[in-house]
mmCIF file of C-alpha atoms in Angstrom:
data_model
loop_
_atom_site.group_PDB
_atom_site.id
_atom_site.type_symbol
_atom_site.label_atom_id
_atom_site.label_comp_id
_atom_site.label_asym_id
_atom_site.label_seq_id
_atom_site.Cartn_x
_atom_site.Cartn_y
_atom_site.Cartn_z
ATOM 1 C CA MET A 1 37.269 -25.281 -2.747
ATOM 2 C CA PRO A 2 34.305 -26.369 -1.817
ATOM 3 C CA GLN A 3 30.938 -23.372 -3.024
ATOM 4 C CA ARG A 4 28.794 -22.671 -0.302
ATOM 5 C CA SER A 5 25.547 -23.783 -1.508
ATOM 6 C CA THR A 6 23.018 -20.672 -0.187
ATOM 7 C CA LYS A 7 19.735 -21.741 -1.667
ATOM 8 C CA SER A 8 20.009 -25.326 -0.641
ATOM 9 C CA LEU A 9 21.039 -24.320 2.949
ATOM 10 C CA SER A 10 17.386 -22.195 2.237
ATOM 11 C CA ALA A 11 15.475 -25.032 1.189
ATOM 12 C CA LEU A 12 16.931 -27.426 3.901
ATOM 13 C CA LEU A 13 15.552 -24.518 6.432
ATOM 14 C CA VAL A 14 12.291 -24.042 5.377
ATOM 15 C CA ALA A 15 11.722 -27.591 4.640
ATOM 16 C CA SER A 16 12.411 -28.231 8.275
ATOM 17 C CA SER A 17 10.347 -25.162 9.339
ATOM 18 C CA TRP A 18 7.680 -27.010 7.994
ATOM 19 C CA LEU A 19 7.873 -29.924 8.918
ATOM 20 C CA GLY A 20 7.387 -28.546 12.444
ATOM 21 C CA LEU A 21 4.057 -26.709 11.859
ATOM 22 C CA ALA A 22 2.840 -29.412 10.200
ATOM 23 C CA ILE A 23 3.404 -32.001 13.182
ATOM 24 C CA SER A 24 2.130 -29.185 15.456
ATOM 25 C CA GLY A 25 -0.698 -28.977 13.215
ATOM 26 C CA CYS A 26 -1.437 -32.575 13.905
ATOM 27 C CA THR A 27 -2.076 -31.920 17.634
ATOM 28 C CA PRO A 28 -5.213 -33.748 19.412
ATOM 29 C CA SER A 29 -8.742 -30.974 19.297
ATOM 30 C CA ASN A 30 -10.700 -32.926 21.521
ATOM 31 C CA SER A 31 -9.334 -30.479 24.672
ATOM 32 C CA ALA A 32 -8.005 -27.090 25.163
ATOM 33 C CA ASN A 33 -5.885 -27.191 28.220
ATOM 34 C CA THR A 34 -3.571 -30.124 26.195
ATOM 35 C CA ASN A 35 -3.650 -27.471 23.138
ATOM 36 C CA THR A 36 -2.632 -24.974 25.241
ATOM 37 C CA THR A 37 -0.197 -27.160 26.757
ATOM 38 C CA ALA A 38 1.536 -28.764 23.920
ATOM 39 C CA GLN A 39 1.413 -25.676 22.082
ATOM 40 C CA ASN A 40 3.505 -23.578 25.528
ATOM 41 C CA VAL A 41 5.781 -26.574 25.163
ATOM 42 C CA SER A 42 6.403 -26.155 21.176
ATOM 43 C CA ASN A 43 6.728 -22.199 21.698
ATOM 44 C CA GLN A 44 9.899 -23.365 24.026
ATOM 45 C CA THR A 45 10.883 -25.909 21.868
ATOM 46 C CA GLN A 46 11.304 -23.598 19.024
ATOM 47 C CA GLU A 47 12.926 -20.162 21.087
ATOM 48 C CA LYS A 48 15.307 -22.519 22.254
ATOM 49 C CA THR A 49 16.673 -24.270 19.109
ATOM 50 C CA SER A 50 16.672 -20.725 16.820
ATOM 51 C CA LEU A 51 18.523 -18.575 19.115
ATOM 52 C CA ILE A 52 21.797 -18.095 18.166
ATOM 53 C CA ARG A 53 24.812 -16.310 19.733
ATOM 54 C CA LEU A 54 27.419 -14.541 18.146
ATOM 55 C CA GLY A 55 30.585 -14.261 19.999
ATOM 56 C CA TYR A 56 33.665 -11.272 18.168
ATOM 57 C CA GLN A 57 36.711 -9.528 18.643
ATOM 58 C CA LYS A 58 37.027 -5.845 17.470
ATOM 59 C CA GLY A 59 37.916 -6.203 13.482
ATOM 60 C CA GLY A 60 36.669 -8.921 12.929
ATOM 61 C CA VAL A 61 33.023 -9.777 10.403
ATOM 62 C CA VAL A 62 31.065 -10.734 12.889
ATOM 63 C CA PRO A 63 31.316 -6.509 14.251
ATOM 64 C CA ILE A 64 30.902 -5.430 10.833
ATOM 65 C CA ALA A 65 27.495 -7.587 10.439
ATOM 66 C CA ARG A 66 26.175 -6.482 13.590
ATOM 67 C CA GLN A 67 26.504 -2.601 12.333
ATOM 68 C CA ARG A 68 25.321 -3.427 8.677
ATOM 69 C CA GLY A 69 22.060 -5.876 9.684
ATOM 70 C CA GLU A 70 22.018 -8.158 7.196
ATOM 71 C CA LEU A 71 23.085 -11.383 9.030
ATOM 72 C CA ALA A 72 20.447 -11.232 11.674
ATOM 73 C CA LYS A 73 17.555 -10.232 9.213
ATOM 74 C CA LYS A 74 18.605 -13.304 7.783
ATOM 75 C CA LEU A 75 18.650 -15.157 10.175
ATOM 76 C CA ALA A 76 15.320 -14.045 11.077
ATOM 77 C CA ALA A 77 13.827 -14.500 7.814
ATOM 78 C CA GLN A 78 14.435 -18.848 8.741
ATOM 79 C CA ASN A 79 13.147 -18.245 12.538
ATOM 80 C CA ILE A 80 16.603 -17.986 14.272
ATOM 81 C CA LYS A 81 16.693 -14.885 16.489
ATOM 82 C CA ALA A 82 20.602 -13.640 15.824
ATOM 83 C CA GLU A 83 22.088 -12.296 19.240
ATOM 84 C CA TRP A 84 25.384 -10.513 19.596
ATOM 85 C CA ALA A 85 28.655 -11.177 22.451
ATOM 86 C CA GLY A 86 31.117 -9.015 22.766
ATOM 87 C CA PRO A 87 33.445 -7.467 21.741
ATOM 88 C CA PHE A 88 36.898 -9.493 23.120
ATOM 89 C CA ASP A 89 39.742 -8.411 23.350
ATOM 90 C CA ARG A 90 41.895 -11.450 22.002
ATOM 91 C CA CYS A 91 41.079 -15.112 20.651
ATOM 92 C CA ALA A 92 41.442 -16.568 24.764
ATOM 93 C CA THR A 93 38.693 -14.717 26.404
ATOM 94 C CA LEU A 94 36.303 -14.893 23.494
ATOM 95 C CA LEU A 95 37.075 -18.751 23.510
ATOM 96 C CA GLN A 96 36.384 -18.736 27.180
ATOM 97 C CA ALA A 97 33.569 -17.037 26.329
ATOM 98 C CA ILE A 98 32.028 -20.097 24.418
ATOM 99 C CA SER A 99 33.038 -22.467 27.150
ATOM 100 C CA ALA A 100 31.149 -20.442 29.016
ATOM 101 C CA ASN A 101 27.900 -20.934 27.514
ATOM 102 C CA GLN A 102 27.971 -16.501 27.099
ATOM 103 C CA ALA A 103 28.403 -17.105 23.339
ATOM 104 C CA ASP A 104 27.554 -20.170 20.632
ATOM 105 C CA ILE A 105 30.365 -18.704 17.392
ATOM 106 C CA GLY A 106 33.252 -17.516 17.118
ATOM 107 C CA GLY A 107 36.139 -16.611 15.035
ATOM 108 C CA CYS A 108 40.057 -17.436 15.735
ATOM 109 C CA GLY A 109 43.241 -17.887 14.624
ATOM 110 C CA ASP A 110 43.934 -21.409 14.388
ATOM 111 C CA ILE A 111 47.095 -21.370 16.782
ATOM 112 C CA PRO A 112 44.418 -20.024 20.309
ATOM 113 C CA GLY A 113 42.114 -22.334 18.667
ATOM 114 C CA LEU A 114 44.417 -25.930 18.623
ATOM 115 C CA SER A 115 45.262 -24.350 22.296
ATOM 116 C CA ALA A 116 42.034 -24.017 23.978
ATOM 117 C CA ILE A 117 40.705 -27.616 22.521
ATOM 118 C CA ALA A 118 44.262 -29.168 23.486
ATOM 119 C CA ALA A 119 43.629 -27.315 27.693
ATOM 120 C CA GLY A 120 39.812 -29.105 27.343
ATOM 121 C CA GLN A 121 37.284 -26.350 26.073
ATOM 122 C CA ASP A 122 34.941 -28.108 24.645
ATOM 123 C CA ILE A 123 34.656 -26.529 20.792
ATOM 124 C CA CYS A 124 34.612 -27.721 17.566
ATOM 125 C CA ILE A 125 35.673 -26.587 14.164
ATOM 126 C CA GLY A 126 33.096 -24.800 11.832
ATOM 127 C CA ALA A 127 34.196 -23.644 9.110
ATOM 128 C CA VAL A 128 37.317 -22.286 8.573
ATOM 129 C CA GLN A 129 38.883 -19.304 6.100
ATOM 130 C CA ARG A 130 42.537 -20.734 4.337
ATOM 131 C CA PRO A 131 45.614 -19.195 4.598
ATOM 132 C CA ARG A 132 47.036 -16.212 1.771
ATOM 133 C CA PRO A 133 50.464 -16.514 1.677
ATOM 134 C CA GLU A 134 50.474 -12.757 0.324
ATOM 135 C CA SER A 135 48.720 -11.611 3.114
ATOM 136 C CA LEU A 136 50.368 -8.918 5.407
ATOM 137 C CA SER A 137 48.356 -8.961 8.257
ATOM 138 C CA SER A 138 51.490 -10.639 9.981
ATOM 139 C CA ALA A 139 54.678 -9.509 11.344
ATOM 140 C CA ILE A 140 56.991 -9.049 13.253
ATOM 141 C CA VAL A 141 57.654 -5.061 14.409
ATOM 142 C CA VAL A 142 60.166 -2.921 15.824
ATOM 143 C CA ARG A 143 60.103 1.136 16.863
ATOM 144 C CA GLY A 144 61.098 3.066 14.613
ATOM 145 C CA ASN A 145 64.055 4.366 15.625
ATOM 146 C CA SER A 146 65.604 0.939 16.670
ATOM 147 C CA PRO A 147 68.692 -1.242 15.304
ATOM 148 C CA ILE A 148 66.778 -4.349 14.306
ATOM 149 C CA ARG A 149 66.443 -4.573 10.927
ATOM 150 C CA LYS A 150 66.259 -8.046 10.500
ATOM 151 C CA PRO A 151 65.305 -11.284 12.314
ATOM 152 C CA ALA A 152 68.905 -12.297 12.892
ATOM 153 C CA ASP A 153 69.065 -8.580 14.802
ATOM 154 C CA LEU A 154 66.449 -10.490 17.205
ATOM 155 C CA VAL A 155 69.646 -12.794 18.875
ATOM 156 C CA GLY A 156 69.360 -11.511 22.568
ATOM 157 C CA LYS A 157 66.487 -9.615 22.332
ATOM 158 C CA LYS A 158 63.286 -9.172 23.840
ATOM 159 C CA VAL A 159 59.644 -9.825 22.108
ATOM 160 C CA ALA A 160 56.644 -9.451 22.405
ATOM 161 C CA VAL A 161 54.339 -12.713 22.102
ATOM 162 C CA ASN A 162 50.463 -13.712 23.208
ATOM 163 C CA GLN A 163 51.663 -17.097 25.197
ATOM 164 C CA ALA A 164 50.424 -20.535 22.719
ATOM 165 C CA GLY A 165 49.231 -17.620 19.923
ATOM 166 C CA ALA A 166 48.968 -16.298 16.427
ATOM 167 C CA GLY A 167 52.440 -14.094 18.364
ATOM 168 C CA GLU A 168 54.356 -16.935 19.933
ATOM 169 C CA TYR A 169 53.727 -19.401 16.568
ATOM 170 C CA LEU A 170 54.546 -16.268 14.033
ATOM 171 C CA LEU A 171 57.985 -15.933 16.349
ATOM 172 C CA LEU A 172 59.025 -19.352 16.246
ATOM 173 C CA LYS A 173 57.792 -20.050 12.554
ATOM 174 C CA VAL A 174 60.520 -17.066 11.690
ATOM 175 C CA LEU A 175 63.373 -17.987 13.705
ATOM 176 C CA GLU A 176 63.203 -21.605 12.352
ATOM 177 C CA LYS A 177 62.843 -20.013 8.509
ATOM 178 C CA GLU A 178 66.535 -18.089 9.662
ATOM 179 C CA ASN A 179 67.795 -21.083 11.562
ATOM 180 C CA ILE A 180 67.867 -19.103 15.002
ATOM 181 C CA SER A 181 67.854 -21.568 17.523
ATOM 182 C CA LYS A 182 64.535 -20.162 19.920
ATOM 183 C CA ASP A 183 66.524 -20.247 22.949
ATOM 184 C CA LYS A 184 68.349 -16.803 21.636
ATOM 185 C CA VAL A 185 66.330 -14.781 21.598
ATOM 186 C CA GLN A 186 64.009 -13.788 24.690
ATOM 187 C CA ARG A 187 60.202 -14.144 24.930
ATOM 188 C CA VAL A 188 58.281 -11.879 26.825
ATOM 189 C CA PHE A 189 54.249 -13.127 27.349
ATOM 190 C CA LEU A 190 51.692 -10.198 26.629
ATOM 191 C CA ALA A 191 48.161 -9.604 25.463
ATOM 192 C CA PRO A 192 48.078 -6.637 22.558
ATOM 193 C CA THR A 193 46.814 -4.345 25.318
ATOM 194 C CA ASP A 194 49.985 -4.921 27.034
ATOM 195 C CA ALA A 195 52.370 -5.512 24.118
ATOM 196 C CA ALA A 196 51.793 -2.142 22.648
ATOM 197 C CA PRO A 197 52.839 0.077 24.937
ATOM 198 C CA ALA A 198 55.957 -2.035 26.254
ATOM 199 C CA LEU A 199 57.286 -1.889 22.575
ATOM 200 C CA TYR A 200 56.436 2.240 22.211
ATOM 201 C CA GLN A 201 57.598 2.482 25.733
ATOM 202 C CA GLY A 202 61.514 0.443 25.360
ATOM 203 C CA THR A 203 60.099 -2.131 27.502
ATOM 204 C CA VAL A 204 60.910 -4.511 24.575
ATOM 205 C CA ASP A 205 62.562 -4.943 21.653
ATOM 206 C CA ALA A 206 60.403 -6.499 19.212
ATOM 207 C CA TRP A 207 56.360 -7.582 19.089
ATOM 208 C CA ALA A 208 54.882 -10.223 16.707
ATOM 209 C CA VAL A 209 51.620 -9.315 16.097
ATOM 210 C CA TRP A 210 48.544 -9.142 13.977
ATOM 211 C CA GLU A 211 45.948 -6.854 12.530
ATOM 212 C CA PRO A 212 44.614 -3.979 13.680
ATOM 213 C CA TYR A 213 48.095 -3.759 15.646
ATOM 214 C CA ILE A 214 50.674 -3.676 12.593
ATOM 215 C CA SER A 215 48.878 -0.753 10.565
ATOM 216 C CA VAL A 216 48.338 1.295 14.665
ATOM 217 C CA ALA A 217 51.897 0.603 14.934
ATOM 218 C CA LYS A 218 53.309 1.700 11.820
ATOM 219 C CA LEU A 219 50.573 4.803 11.226
ATOM 220 C CA GLU A 220 50.349 6.214 14.679
ATOM 221 C CA HIS A 221 53.660 4.832 16.742
ATOM 222 C CA GLY A 222 56.139 4.737 13.739
ATOM 223 C CA ALA A 223 56.946 1.179 14.113
ATOM 224 C CA ARG A 224 58.495 -0.615 11.175
ATOM 225 C CA ARG A 225 57.643 -4.419 9.719
ATOM 226 C CA ILE A 226 61.086 -6.329 10.135
ATOM 227 C CA THR A 227 59.469 -9.448 8.418
ATOM 228 C CA THR A 228 56.201 -9.127 5.634
ATOM 229 C CA THR A 229 54.796 -12.171 4.528
ATOM 230 C CA HIS A 230 54.731 -15.250 6.912
ATOM 231 C CA PRO A 231 56.339 -17.733 6.599
ATOM 232 C CA ALA A 232 53.977 -20.733 7.307
ATOM 233 C CA PRO A 233 50.373 -18.699 7.120
ATOM 234 C CA THR A 234 48.125 -20.023 9.606
ATOM 235 C CA TYR A 235 43.719 -20.554 8.824
ATOM 236 C CA ASN A 236 41.612 -18.264 10.204
ATOM 237 C CA VAL A 237 38.594 -20.582 12.214
ATOM 238 C CA MET A 238 35.022 -20.568 13.279
ATOM 239 C CA LEU A 239 34.648 -22.429 16.559
ATOM 240 C CA VAL A 240 31.494 -23.495 17.705
ATOM 241 C CA ARG A 241 30.316 -24.714 21.596
ATOM 242 C CA ASN A 242 29.871 -28.467 21.121
ATOM 243 C CA GLU A 243 26.461 -28.267 22.812
ATOM 244 C CA ALA A 244 25.370 -25.364 20.172
ATOM 245 C CA ALA A 245 26.347 -27.594 17.495
ATOM 246 C CA ALA A 246 25.148 -30.786 18.668
ATOM 247 C CA LYS A 247 21.338 -29.162 19.472
ATOM 248 C CA SER A 248 20.811 -26.317 17.165
ATOM 249 C CA PRO A 249 22.640 -27.229 13.486
ATOM 250 C CA GLU A 250 20.097 -25.462 11.600
ATOM 251 C CA ALA A 251 21.345 -22.769 13.560
ATOM 252 C CA VAL A 252 25.074 -22.971 13.314
ATOM 253 C CA LYS A 253 24.536 -23.925 9.603
ATOM 254 C CA ALA A 254 22.984 -20.971 8.174
ATOM 255 C CA ALA A 255 24.702 -18.459 10.353
ATOM 256 C CA PHE A 256 28.160 -19.760 8.474
ATOM 257 C CA SER A 257 26.708 -19.377 5.304
ATOM 258 C CA GLY A 258 25.192 -15.607 5.848
ATOM 259 C CA LEU A 259 29.077 -14.801 7.638
ATOM 260 C CA GLY A 260 30.138 -16.351 4.241
ATOM 261 C CA GLU A 261 27.821 -13.752 2.210
ATOM 262 C CA GLU A 262 29.170 -11.372 4.783
ATOM 263 C CA TYR A 263 32.811 -12.178 3.659
ATOM 264 C CA ASP A 264 31.936 -11.666 0.051
ATOM 265 C CA TRP A 265 30.594 -8.073 0.895
ATOM 266 C CA LEU A 266 33.259 -6.834 2.124
ATOM 267 C CA ASN A 267 35.879 -8.080 -0.192
ATOM 268 C CA THR A 268 33.396 -6.220 -3.068
ATOM 269 C CA ASN A 269 32.532 -3.123 -0.496
ATOM 270 C CA THR A 270 36.645 -2.459 0.639
ATOM 271 C CA ALA A 271 35.768 1.146 1.471
ATOM 272 C CA LYS A 272 32.666 1.037 3.144
ATOM 273 C CA SER A 273 34.252 -2.096 5.535
ATOM 274 C CA ALA A 274 37.117 0.665 6.281
ATOM 275 C CA GLU A 275 33.732 2.729 6.904
ATOM 276 C CA PHE A 276 32.860 -0.201 9.664
ATOM 277 C CA LEU A 277 35.900 -0.089 10.998
ATOM 278 C CA VAL A 278 36.390 3.002 11.315
ATOM 279 C CA LYS A 279 33.389 2.476 13.878
ATOM 280 C CA ASP A 280 34.096 -0.513 15.358
ATOM 281 C CA ILE A 281 37.701 -0.290 16.751
ATOM 282 C CA LYS A 282 37.987 4.108 16.890
ATOM 283 C CA ILE A 283 40.971 4.312 14.643
ATOM 284 C CA SER A 284 41.437 6.410 12.085
ATOM 285 C CA PRO A 285 40.827 6.063 8.360
ATOM 286 C CA ALA A 286 44.200 6.161 7.127
ATOM 287 C CA VAL A 287 44.579 2.590 9.748
ATOM 288 C CA ALA A 288 41.359 1.418 8.463
ATOM 289 C CA LYS A 289 42.417 1.372 4.849
ATOM 290 C CA GLN A 290 45.888 0.001 5.042
ATOM 291 C CA VAL A 291 44.319 -3.054 7.755
ATOM 292 C CA ILE A 292 41.803 -3.745 4.719
ATOM 293 C CA GLU A 293 44.998 -3.841 2.373
ATOM 294 C CA ASN A 294 46.734 -5.814 4.580
ATOM 295 C CA GLN A 295 44.439 -8.306 5.411
ATOM 296 C CA GLY A 296 43.225 -8.498 0.883
ATOM 297 C CA PRO A 297 40.428 -11.377 0.124
ATOM 298 C CA GLN A 298 38.673 -13.254 2.907
ATOM 299 C CA LEU A 299 36.456 -16.545 2.076
ATOM 300 C CA LEU A 300 35.161 -18.541 4.712
ATOM 301 C CA VAL A 301 34.695 -22.520 3.763
ATOM 302 C CA THR A 302 33.630 -25.781 5.574
ATOM 303 C CA PRO A 303 36.541 -26.869 5.801
ATOM 304 C CA ASN A 304 38.038 -30.061 3.927
ATOM 305 C CA ALA A 305 40.607 -33.322 4.076
ATOM 306 C CA ASP A 306 43.055 -31.190 2.931
ATOM 307 C CA ASP A 307 42.637 -28.272 5.281
ATOM 308 C CA VAL A 308 41.902 -30.873 7.796
ATOM 309 C CA ALA A 309 45.340 -31.900 7.670
ATOM 310 C CA LYS A 310 47.635 -28.759 6.836
ATOM 311 C CA ILE A 311 46.042 -27.685 10.356
ATOM 312 C CA GLN A 312 46.904 -31.437 11.808
ATOM 313 C CA LYS A 313 50.810 -30.500 10.723
ATOM 314 C CA THR A 314 50.906 -27.151 12.473
ATOM 315 C CA ALA A 315 48.642 -28.761 16.075
ATOM 316 C CA ASP A 316 51.933 -31.500 15.340
ATOM 317 C CA TRP A 317 54.631 -28.556 15.431
ATOM 318 C CA MET A 318 52.882 -26.893 18.605
ATOM 319 C CA LEU A 319 53.310 -29.769 20.275
ATOM 320 C CA GLU A 320 56.559 -30.380 19.039
ATOM 321 C CA GLN A 321 57.278 -26.782 20.436
ATOM 322 C CA LYS A 322 55.769 -27.499 23.790
ATOM 323 C CA ILE A 323 53.281 -24.771 22.858
ATOM 324 C CA LEU A 324 50.455 -27.804 23.685
ATOM 325 C CA PRO A 325 50.382 -29.684 26.362
ATOM 326 C CA LYS A 326 48.836 -32.235 24.508
ATOM 327 C CA ARG A 327 47.793 -34.019 21.137
ATOM 328 C CA VAL A 328 44.910 -32.970 19.093
ATOM 329 C CA ASP A 329 43.564 -34.446 16.773
ATOM 330 C CA VAL A 330 42.340 -32.439 14.286
ATOM 331 C CA ALA A 331 39.741 -34.423 12.287
ATOM 332 C CA ALA A 332 37.918 -35.555 15.621
ATOM 333 C CA THR A 333 37.400 -31.380 16.495
ATOM 334 C CA ILE A 334 35.591 -30.737 13.229
ATOM 335 C CA CYS A 335 32.529 -29.763 13.821
ATOM 336 C CA PRO A 336 29.043 -32.020 12.886
ATOM 337 C CA THR A 337 28.115 -29.980 10.975
ATOM 338 C CA ALA A 338 31.077 -29.583 8.919
ATOM 339 C CA LYS A 339 30.720 -33.133 7.933
#
């Protein structure tokens, strides 16, 4: 597993800053107007290349980093200004914001990320969180009084999923594992905000979803799981606007280095992380504690060849299932900052 080198990254950024100062210091001194113009251009260039905008959904590491304030301080020490875009209700809207130049970086599951790339969104993969097979952060849930006890009971039933997202992928993989034809279960395409009331009110029979919705459904609405671990755990990916990766590579690298440290903090400060989660998504302390436990330790790394191959396998399966409109070459979607 590749390890981050914060010291090396910091040294590179300091060296880059020093070089910029050295070059600007060589401006000829025989004209005050020339000096002023050159300085203005230098300031404009620095302002453009040192800004990084972090997009986020509720419940992720980015809003926790925003609340803590440490990431912004670390970036500021490297002459990089952090701005925040969000919260967005789901990956699809976050990725649209990145493509629309409203944010530079955002984290999503690999399924919606691959769907966005296949749809032509101008983004690349800058960092990943590897799957944890033992994680309980995704599940198919049903109402507490439902007769559905196992995946086989879903035959003939309606299951809410987010189209071309993690929910649809989870359902299809569960059905595949249980040798159940996908045509025997009706997929109802709903965003989480619509799927939750649909389940509670009985419009759908089950819901394929992820945290924090699982813990909210269980602890506040009496829902229960009919699956535990994921039959095909997925990656989380940090996606970057291509223009930002090309024009501000050092800011992107510094942001990922800082976010990696935020994950390290989260892993060793679970109680405090739960407190931040309560503030971020307005859930009860009991739900927040359960979410943190179900997610388990998280680590942000630069994708290696094995990661690329595994994500490619997922993308090819999605193409076979007609979830993707065309094949995605994953290796070609890795950001230059991650190579």
